[in-house]
Coordinates of C-alpha atoms in Angstrom, one line a residue:
R1 CA -30.5 -15.0 49.3
R2 CA -27.3 -17.1 49.6
H3 CA -28.1 -18.7 46.3
S4 CA -28.6 -15.3 44.6
N5 CA -25.4 -13.9 46.2
K6 CA -23.4 -16.9 44.9
K7 CA -24.9 -16.5 41.4
R8 CA -24.1 -12.7 41.4
R9 CA -20.5 -13.5 42.5
R10 CA -20.1 -16.0 39.6
V11 CA -21.5 -13.4 37.1
D12 CA -19.1 -10.7 38.4
E13 CA -16.1 -13.1 38.2
K14 CA -17.0 -13.9 34.6
A15 CA -17.5 -10.3 33.7
D16 CA -14.2 -9.2 35.0
R17 CA -12.1 -12.1 33.8
I18 CA -10.3 -10.0 31.2
S19 CA -8.9 -7.8 33.9
D20 CA -7.1 -10.8 35.3
L21 CA -4.9 -11.1 32.2
P22 CA -1.3 -10.0 32.5
D23 CA -0.3 -6.5 31.6
A24 CA 1.6 -7.6 28.5
L25 CA -1.4 -9.2 27.0
L26 CA -3.7 -6.3 27.9
L27 CA -1.3 -3.9 26.3
L28 CA -1.3 -6.0 23.1
I29 CA -5.1 -5.9 23.0
L30 CA -5.2 -2.2 23.5
S31 CA -2.6 -1.6 20.7
L32 CA -5.2 -3.1 18.3
I33 CA -7.8 -0.3 18.8
P34 CA -7.7 3.5 18.1
T35 CA -5.9 5.5 20.8
V36 CA -9.1 7.5 21.6
D37 CA -10.8 4.3 22.7
V38 CA -7.6 3.2 24.5
V39 CA -7.8 6.2 26.8
R40 CA -11.5 5.7 27.4
T41 CA -10.7 2.4 29.1
C42 CA -9.3 4.3 32.1
V43 CA -12.9 4.6 33.5
L44 CA -13.5 0.8 33.5
S45 CA -11.9 0.1 36.9
K46 CA -8.8 0.8 39.0
R47 CA -7.1 -2.0 37.1
W48 CA -7.4 0.1 33.9
T49 CA -6.8 3.6 35.3
S50 CA -3.2 4.0 34.1
L51 CA -2.8 1.0 31.8
W52 CA -3.3 3.2 28.7
E53 CA -0.2 5.2 29.7
H54 CA 2.0 2.2 28.7
V55 CA 0.5 1.4 25.3
P56 CA 3.4 1.4 22.8
K57 CA 1.2 2.6 19.9
L58 CA -0.5 5.9 18.9
D59 CA -3.3 5.5 16.3
Y60 CA -5.2 8.8 15.8
S61 CA -7.5 9.7 13.0
Y62 CA -9.7 12.8 13.0
K63 CA -12.2 10.9 10.9
T64 CA -12.9 8.4 13.7
D65 CA -14.0 11.0 16.3
K66 CA -14.4 14.4 14.8
K67 CA -15.5 15.8 18.1
M68 CA -12.0 15.0 19.5
S69 CA -9.6 17.9 19.3
H70 CA -6.2 17.5 17.8
Q71 CA -4.9 18.5 21.2
F72 CA -5.8 15.0 22.2
V73 CA -2.5 13.7 20.7
H74 CA -0.5 16.4 22.5
R75 CA -2.1 15.5 25.8
F76 CA -1.7 11.8 25.2
L77 CA 2.1 12.1 24.6
I78 CA 2.6 14.3 27.6
S79 CA 0.6 12.1 29.9
R80 CA 2.0 8.7 29.0
K81 CA 4.8 7.0 30.9
P82 CA 8.4 7.3 29.4
C83 CA 8.3 3.9 27.7
L84 CA 8.6 2.8 24.1
L85 CA 6.3 4.2 21.4
E86 CA 6.9 1.8 18.6
S87 CA 4.1 2.7 16.3
M88 CA 2.5 6.0 15.3
R89 CA -0.3 6.5 12.9
L90 CA -1.5 10.1 12.3
I91 CA -4.4 11.0 10.0
V92 CA -5.0 14.7 10.7
G93 CA -7.2 17.3 9.0
S94 CA -6.8 21.0 8.4
H95 CA -7.9 21.8 11.9
C96 CA -4.6 20.5 13.2
E97 CA -1.8 23.0 13.7
A98 CA 1.0 22.0 11.3
I99 CA 3.7 23.0 13.8
N100 CA 2.6 20.2 16.2
I101 CA 3.1 17.3 13.8
P102 CA 6.9 17.5 13.7
I103 CA 7.0 17.7 17.5
W104 CA 4.9 14.5 17.8
I105 CA 7.1 12.7 15.4
K106 CA 10.3 13.9 17.1
Y107 CA 8.9 12.6 20.4
A108 CA 8.2 9.2 18.8
V109 CA 11.7 8.9 17.3
E110 CA 13.2 9.6 20.7
H111 CA 11.1 6.7 22.1
G112 CA 12.1 3.9 19.8
L113 CA 9.8 4.4 16.8
R114 CA 9.6 1.4 14.5
E115 CA 6.5 2.2 12.3
L116 CA 5.2 5.6 11.2
E117 CA 2.2 6.5 9.0
L118 CA 1.6 10.2 8.4
D119 CA -1.4 11.3 6.4
P120 CA -2.0 15.0 6.9
Y121 CA -4.1 17.6 5.1
S122 CA -3.1 21.2 5.5
E123 CA -4.4 24.3 3.8
K124 CA -1.4 26.3 4.9
G125 CA 1.2 24.2 3.0
N126 CA 3.1 21.0 3.2
I127 CA 4.2 19.4 6.5
R128 CA 7.9 19.3 7.1
L129 CA 9.4 16.3 8.8
P130 CA 11.6 16.9 11.9
S131 CA 15.4 16.5 11.2
N132 CA 15.8 13.6 13.6
I133 CA 13.5 11.4 11.5
Y134 CA 16.3 11.1 8.9
A135 CA 18.6 9.5 11.4
C136 CA 16.1 7.2 13.0
K137 CA 17.9 3.9 13.4
T138 CA 14.9 2.0 14.7
L139 CA 12.4 2.8 12.0
E140 CA 11.3 -0.3 10.0
V141 CA 8.1 0.9 8.2
L142 CA 7.5 4.4 6.9
T143 CA 4.4 5.6 5.1
L144 CA 4.0 9.2 4.0
K145 CA 1.0 10.6 2.2
Y146 CA -0.2 13.8 0.6
C147 CA 0.8 17.1 2.3
V148 CA 4.3 16.0 3.4
H149 CA 7.4 17.8 2.3
V150 CA 10.5 15.6 2.0
D151 CA 13.7 17.5 2.2
V152 CA 16.6 15.1 3.0
P153 CA 19.6 16.8 4.4
N154 CA 23.2 16.3 3.1
T155 CA 24.5 14.7 6.3
L156 CA 23.5 12.4 9.2
V157 CA 21.0 10.5 7.1
C158 CA 20.6 6.8 7.8
F159 CA 17.5 4.5 7.8
K160 CA 19.5 1.4 8.6
S161 CA 16.5 -0.6 9.8
L162 CA 14.0 0.6 7.2
K163 CA 12.5 -2.3 5.2
I164 CA 9.2 -0.9 3.9
L165 CA 8.7 2.6 2.4
K166 CA 5.5 4.0 1.0
L167 CA 5.3 7.4 -0.6
Q168 CA 1.9 8.6 -1.9
L169 CA 1.7 12.0 -3.6
V170 CA 4.3 13.5 -1.3
H171 CA 6.2 16.7 -2.2
F172 CA 10.0 16.3 -2.8
K173 CA 12.3 19.3 -2.7
N174 CA 14.4 18.2 -5.7
D175 CA 16.1 15.3 -7.5
E176 CA 18.9 15.1 -5.0
S177 CA 16.5 14.8 -2.1
V178 CA 15.1 11.6 -3.8
R179 CA 18.5 10.2 -4.4
R180 CA 19.7 10.8 -0.9
L181 CA 16.5 9.3 0.6
F182 CA 16.9 6.0 -1.2
S183 CA 20.7 5.8 -0.8
S184 CA 20.2 6.1 3.0
C185 CA 18.2 2.9 3.1
P186 CA 20.7 0.0 2.9
N187 CA 18.2 -2.7 3.9
L188 CA 15.1 -1.5 2.1
E189 CA 13.1 -4.4 0.7
K190 CA 9.8 -2.9 -0.5
L191 CA 9.1 0.5 -2.1
D192 CA 5.7 1.8 -3.2
V193 CA 5.6 5.2 -5.0
K194 CA 2.6 7.2 -6.2
R195 CA 3.3 10.5 -8.0
Y196 CA 1.5 13.3 -9.6
V197 CA 3.2 16.7 -10.3
D198 CA 6.3 17.4 -8.2
N199 CA 9.7 19.1 -8.5
V200 CA 11.6 15.9 -9.5
V201 CA 12.9 15.7 -13.1
N202 CA 14.9 12.4 -12.8
F203 CA 13.5 10.0 -10.2
T204 CA 16.5 7.9 -9.3
I205 CA 16.0 4.6 -7.4
E206 CA 19.4 2.9 -6.6
V207 CA 18.7 0.4 -3.9
P208 CA 20.7 -2.9 -4.1
S209 CA 18.6 -4.6 -1.4
L210 CA 15.2 -3.8 -3.0
K211 CA 13.0 -6.8 -3.7
S212 CA 9.6 -5.2 -4.5
L213 CA 9.0 -2.0 -6.4
T214 CA 5.6 -0.4 -7.3
I215 CA 5.4 2.9 -9.2
H216 CA 2.0 4.6 -10.0
D217 CA 2.6 7.8 -11.9
C218 CA -0.4 10.0 -12.7
S219 CA 1.5 12.9 -14.4
D220 CA 2.6 13.7 -17.9
G221 CA 6.4 13.5 -18.3
D222 CA 6.4 15.8 -21.4
G223 CA 9.5 13.8 -22.6
R224 CA 11.7 15.7 -20.2
R225 CA 11.3 13.6 -17.1
G226 CA 12.4 10.1 -16.4
Y227 CA 13.2 7.3 -14.1
V228 CA 16.5 5.6 -13.3
I229 CA 16.2 2.2 -11.7
N230 CA 19.0 0.1 -10.4
A231 CA 17.8 -2.7 -8.2
P232 CA 19.7 -5.9 -9.2
Y233 CA 17.9 -8.1 -6.6
L234 CA 14.3 -7.1 -7.5
N235 CA 11.7 -9.9 -7.4
Y236 CA 8.5 -7.9 -8.1
F237 CA 8.2 -4.8 -10.4
S238 CA 5.0 -2.9 -11.1
I239 CA 4.4 0.3 -13.1
K240 CA 1.1 2.0 -13.9
G241 CA -0.2 5.1 -15.6
M242 CA 3.0 6.7 -17.1
K243 CA 3.0 8.9 -20.1
D244 CA 5.9 10.3 -22.1
Y245 CA 8.7 9.4 -19.6
E246 CA 12.3 8.4 -20.3
F247 CA 13.4 5.2 -18.7
S248 CA 16.7 3.7 -17.7
I249 CA 16.6 0.3 -16.1
E250 CA 19.5 -2.0 -15.3
N251 CA 19.2 -5.7 -15.8
M252 CA 17.0 -7.5 -13.3
P253 CA 18.4 -11.1 -13.1
E254 CA 16.3 -12.0 -10.0
L255 CA 13.0 -10.6 -11.2
R256 CA 10.1 -13.1 -11.1
E257 CA 6.9 -11.1 -11.4
A258 CA 6.1 -7.9 -13.3
K259 CA 3.0 -5.8 -14.1
I260 CA 3.0 -3.0 -16.7
I261 CA -0.3 -1.2 -17.0
D262 CA -1.4 1.9 -19.0
V263 CA 2.0 3.1 -20.1
Y264 CA 1.8 5.5 -23.1
D265 CA 4.3 7.2 -25.4
I266 CA 7.3 5.4 -23.8
N267 CA 9.9 3.3 -25.5
T268 CA 8.7 0.1 -23.8
E269 CA 11.8 -1.8 -25.0
K270 CA 13.7 -0.1 -22.2
I271 CA 11.2 -1.5 -19.7
L272 CA 10.5 -5.0 -21.2
L273 CA 14.0 -6.0 -22.3
P274 CA 15.6 -5.9 -18.8
L275 CA 13.0 -8.3 -17.4
A276 CA 12.6 -10.6 -20.4
S277 CA 15.3 -13.2 -19.5
S278 CA 14.1 -13.8 -15.9
V279 CA 10.4 -12.9 -15.4
K280 CA 8.1 -15.9 -14.8
R281 CA 4.8 -14.0 -14.2
L282 CA 3.9 -11.1 -16.5
S283 CA 0.7 -8.9 -16.5
L284 CA 0.3 -6.4 -19.3
S285 CA -2.3 -3.8 -20.2
L286 CA -0.8 -2.3 -23.4
S287 CA -1.5 -1.9 -27.1
P288 CA 0.9 -2.5 -29.9
L289 CA -0.2 0.9 -31.3
E290 CA 0.9 2.6 -28.1
T291 CA 4.3 0.9 -27.7
R292 CA 7.5 0.3 -29.6
Y293 CA 7.7 -3.4 -29.0
A294 CA 10.6 -5.6 -30.1
D295 CA 9.2 -8.7 -31.8
S296 CA 12.6 -10.5 -31.2
T297 CA 12.4 -10.3 -27.4
V298 CA 12.2 -13.8 -26.0
Y299 CA 10.7 -14.5 -22.6
S300 CA 12.7 -17.6 -21.9
Q301 CA 11.4 -18.2 -18.3
L302 CA 7.8 -17.0 -18.6
V303 CA 5.2 -19.5 -17.4
Y304 CA 2.2 -17.2 -16.5
L305 CA 0.9 -14.4 -18.8
E306 CA -2.1 -12.1 -18.1
L307 CA -3.1 -9.6 -20.8
S308 CA -5.9 -7.0 -21.0
T309 CA -8.3 -7.3 -23.9
S310 CA -9.4 -3.6 -23.6
K311 CA -6.6 -2.2 -25.7
T312 CA -6.7 -1.6 -29.5
E313 CA -5.4 -4.6 -31.4
W314 CA -4.5 -6.4 -28.2
W315 CA -4.4 -9.7 -30.0
N316 CA -1.4 -8.7 -32.1
L317 CA 0.6 -8.2 -28.9
L318 CA -0.8 -11.5 -27.6
M319 CA 0.4 -13.4 -30.7
V320 CA 3.9 -11.9 -30.4
L321 CA 4.1 -12.9 -26.7
L322 CA 2.9 -16.4 -27.4
L323 CA 5.5 -16.9 -30.2
N324 CA 8.2 -15.6 -27.9
S325 CA 7.3 -17.4 -24.7
P326 CA 8.3 -21.1 -25.2
K327 CA 7.6 -22.2 -21.6
L328 CA 4.2 -20.6 -21.1
Q329 CA 1.9 -22.8 -19.1
V330 CA -0.9 -20.4 -18.0
L331 CA -2.7 -17.7 -20.1
K332 CA -5.2 -15.3 -18.6
L333 CA -7.1 -12.7 -20.7
S334 CA -9.3 -10.1 -19.0
R335 CA -11.2 -7.1 -20.0
D336 CA -11.1 -4.0 -17.8
E337 CA -14.3 -2.9 -16.1
P338 CA -16.0 -0.5 -18.5
K339 CA -16.4 3.1 -17.4
K340 CA -19.9 4.4 -16.9
S341 CA -19.7 6.7 -19.9
H342 CA -18.6 3.9 -22.2
T343 CA -20.6 0.7 -22.1
E344 CA -18.8 -0.9 -25.0
R345 CA -15.3 -0.3 -26.5
M346 CA -14.7 0.7 -30.1
S347 CA -14.6 -2.0 -32.7
N348 CA -11.2 -3.5 -33.6
P349 CA -9.7 -4.6 -36.9
Q350 CA -9.9 -8.2 -38.0
F351 CA -7.9 -10.9 -36.3
Y352 CA -5.5 -12.8 -38.5
K353 CA -4.0 -16.1 -37.5
P354 CA -0.2 -16.2 -37.4
V355 CA 1.6 -18.3 -40.0
N356 CA 3.3 -20.5 -37.5
V357 CA 1.6 -21.9 -34.4
P358 CA 3.4 -20.7 -31.2
P359 CA 5.5 -23.5 -29.7
C360 CA 3.9 -22.9 -26.2
L361 CA 0.5 -23.9 -27.6
L362 CA 1.9 -27.1 -29.1
F363 CA 3.9 -28.3 -26.1
C364 CA 3.4 -26.3 -22.8
L365 CA 0.1 -24.4 -22.3
Q366 CA -2.0 -26.2 -19.6
R367 CA -4.6 -23.6 -18.4
F368 CA -6.5 -20.9 -20.3
E369 CA -8.7 -18.4 -18.5
W370 CA -10.8 -15.5 -19.9
E371 CA -12.6 -13.1 -17.7
R372 CA -15.3 -10.9 -19.1
Y373 CA -15.3 -12.8 -22.3
N374 CA -17.6 -11.4 -25.0
G375 CA -18.1 -13.9 -27.8
L376 CA -20.2 -11.3 -29.6
H377 CA -17.0 -9.5 -30.6
E378 CA -15.6 -11.3 -33.7
E379 CA -11.9 -10.9 -32.7
E380 CA -12.5 -12.4 -29.2
R381 CA -14.4 -15.4 -30.6
Q382 CA -11.6 -15.9 -33.2
V383 CA -8.8 -15.8 -30.6
A384 CA -10.7 -18.2 -28.2
M385 CA -11.2 -20.7 -31.0
Y386 CA -7.6 -20.4 -32.2
I387 CA -6.2 -21.2 -28.8
L388 CA -8.6 -24.1 -28.2
T389 CA -7.9 -25.7 -31.5
N390 CA -4.1 -25.5 -31.2
A391 CA -3.3 -26.0 -27.5
K392 CA -2.5 -29.7 -27.5
H393 CA -1.8 -30.1 -23.8
L394 CA -4.5 -27.9 -22.4
K395 CA -6.0 -29.3 -19.2
E396 CA -8.5 -26.5 -18.3
A397 CA -10.3 -23.8 -20.3
R398 CA -12.4 -21.4 -18.2
F399 CA -14.6 -18.6 -19.6
S400 CA -16.6 -16.1 -17.5
T401 CA -19.0 -13.3 -18.7
K402 CA -20.7 -10.4 -17.0
N403 CA -23.7 -8.2 -17.7
R404 CA -25.0 -10.6 -20.4
G405 CA -28.4 -12.2 -20.8
L406 CA -28.9 -16.0 -20.7
E407 CA -29.6 -16.2 -24.4
E408 CA -26.4 -14.4 -25.3
K409 CA -24.3 -16.5 -22.9
F410 CA -25.9 -19.7 -24.3
E411 CA -25.0 -18.6 -27.9
M412 CA -21.4 -17.9 -26.9
L413 CA -21.2 -21.3 -25.2
K414 CA -22.6 -23.1 -28.3
V415 CA -20.1 -21.5 -30.6
L416 CA -17.1 -22.5 -28.4
A417 CA -18.5 -26.0 -27.7
R418 CA -18.9 -26.7 -31.5
E419 CA -15.2 -26.2 -32.1
P420 CA -13.0 -29.3 -31.9
R421 CA -10.4 -29.0 -29.2
A422 CA -6.8 -30.0 -29.8
S423 CA -6.6 -31.5 -26.3
P424 CA -9.1 -34.4 -25.7
S425 CA -8.5 -34.2 -21.9
C426 CA -9.3 -30.5 -21.6
Q427 CA -12.0 -29.6 -19.1
F428 CA -14.2 -26.8 -20.3
F429 CA -15.9 -24.3 -17.9
F430 CA -18.3 -21.5 -18.9
E431 CA -19.4 -19.4 -15.9

């Protein structure tokens, strides 16, 4: 019996070892799990009865526990101790009363809110943010999604600590509301914007402190809408899915990486020229037929280029870029994942070699990579052989295919392997 009692005591001690941890560490652990589960820990033992009341984070999603009423959030905020609430994440469905959300955010702002993610769905209209959120001096990260109405007041607006701002399909009142929002963020470093149809005609982003900007626009500008971007210290710039928009971009002397994907009916010179003198890494998914491209634009600092091979006459754009990128060291070509309704793209016109070999092939290019290479397409095979037979300092050439039979892959490999390579030290990989 004594032996069994000692054994049971050792098991109990091991089982309850976590409860001996200091409060600060336990609160850190609790802040990593959903708030619904945090509250449930109160039944574990006396040690846990009131610990949840001090957790500085609220993480609630109706998707996690659909049986839990939205009143849970209300009761949690009322019951917790008057301590800091640094983080709030709310994913609420149509069952939630829209009037409650501003009350919850107002409470969080009054208790030192540093990070807010609001993702509501409402059948009764957009959710309006409480007025005190626009003067929150502690907020560092703000994420707003879907049914959120952003109406920035004329006065008492200051996000002096805000560094990361993500706006996904939110509803802006007007152009001035957008301008006032960004002008009130003197230390903003990262901005992610996704738009569809809204009230904004000219989307103005004037943020001197901004370092990273991502814009995904799913709407049709109709030639009457536009973007004005003034961010002189921008390091990273990405735009996707724009059609028929006007663009005004100031010079970006600090820009190092840029991605431009699926931009249609836009004067791309206004996008490409401001970044040409400074960008080092560039990813493009464009067609010369869809853009007004300046052949004279020189990318003097470009060392890494990624280009989509899914666009019509993509190789013409490639040759222009190679001719105008004297320092290029890495070239990556990749074909987009085909849609289910289109197993193959349309055939392209013939590839013609440029009269002069691009200087980057003769002196700089060291790595060549091609994802989803299809040597059955004449233009792809011609481009691959052109680069291999002219890149004199190439160290590595890597090709990968997908959804192809072994015989087809072997034939593609034989064609490439037969061609003499300009660089005798080049390692060849065919995956």
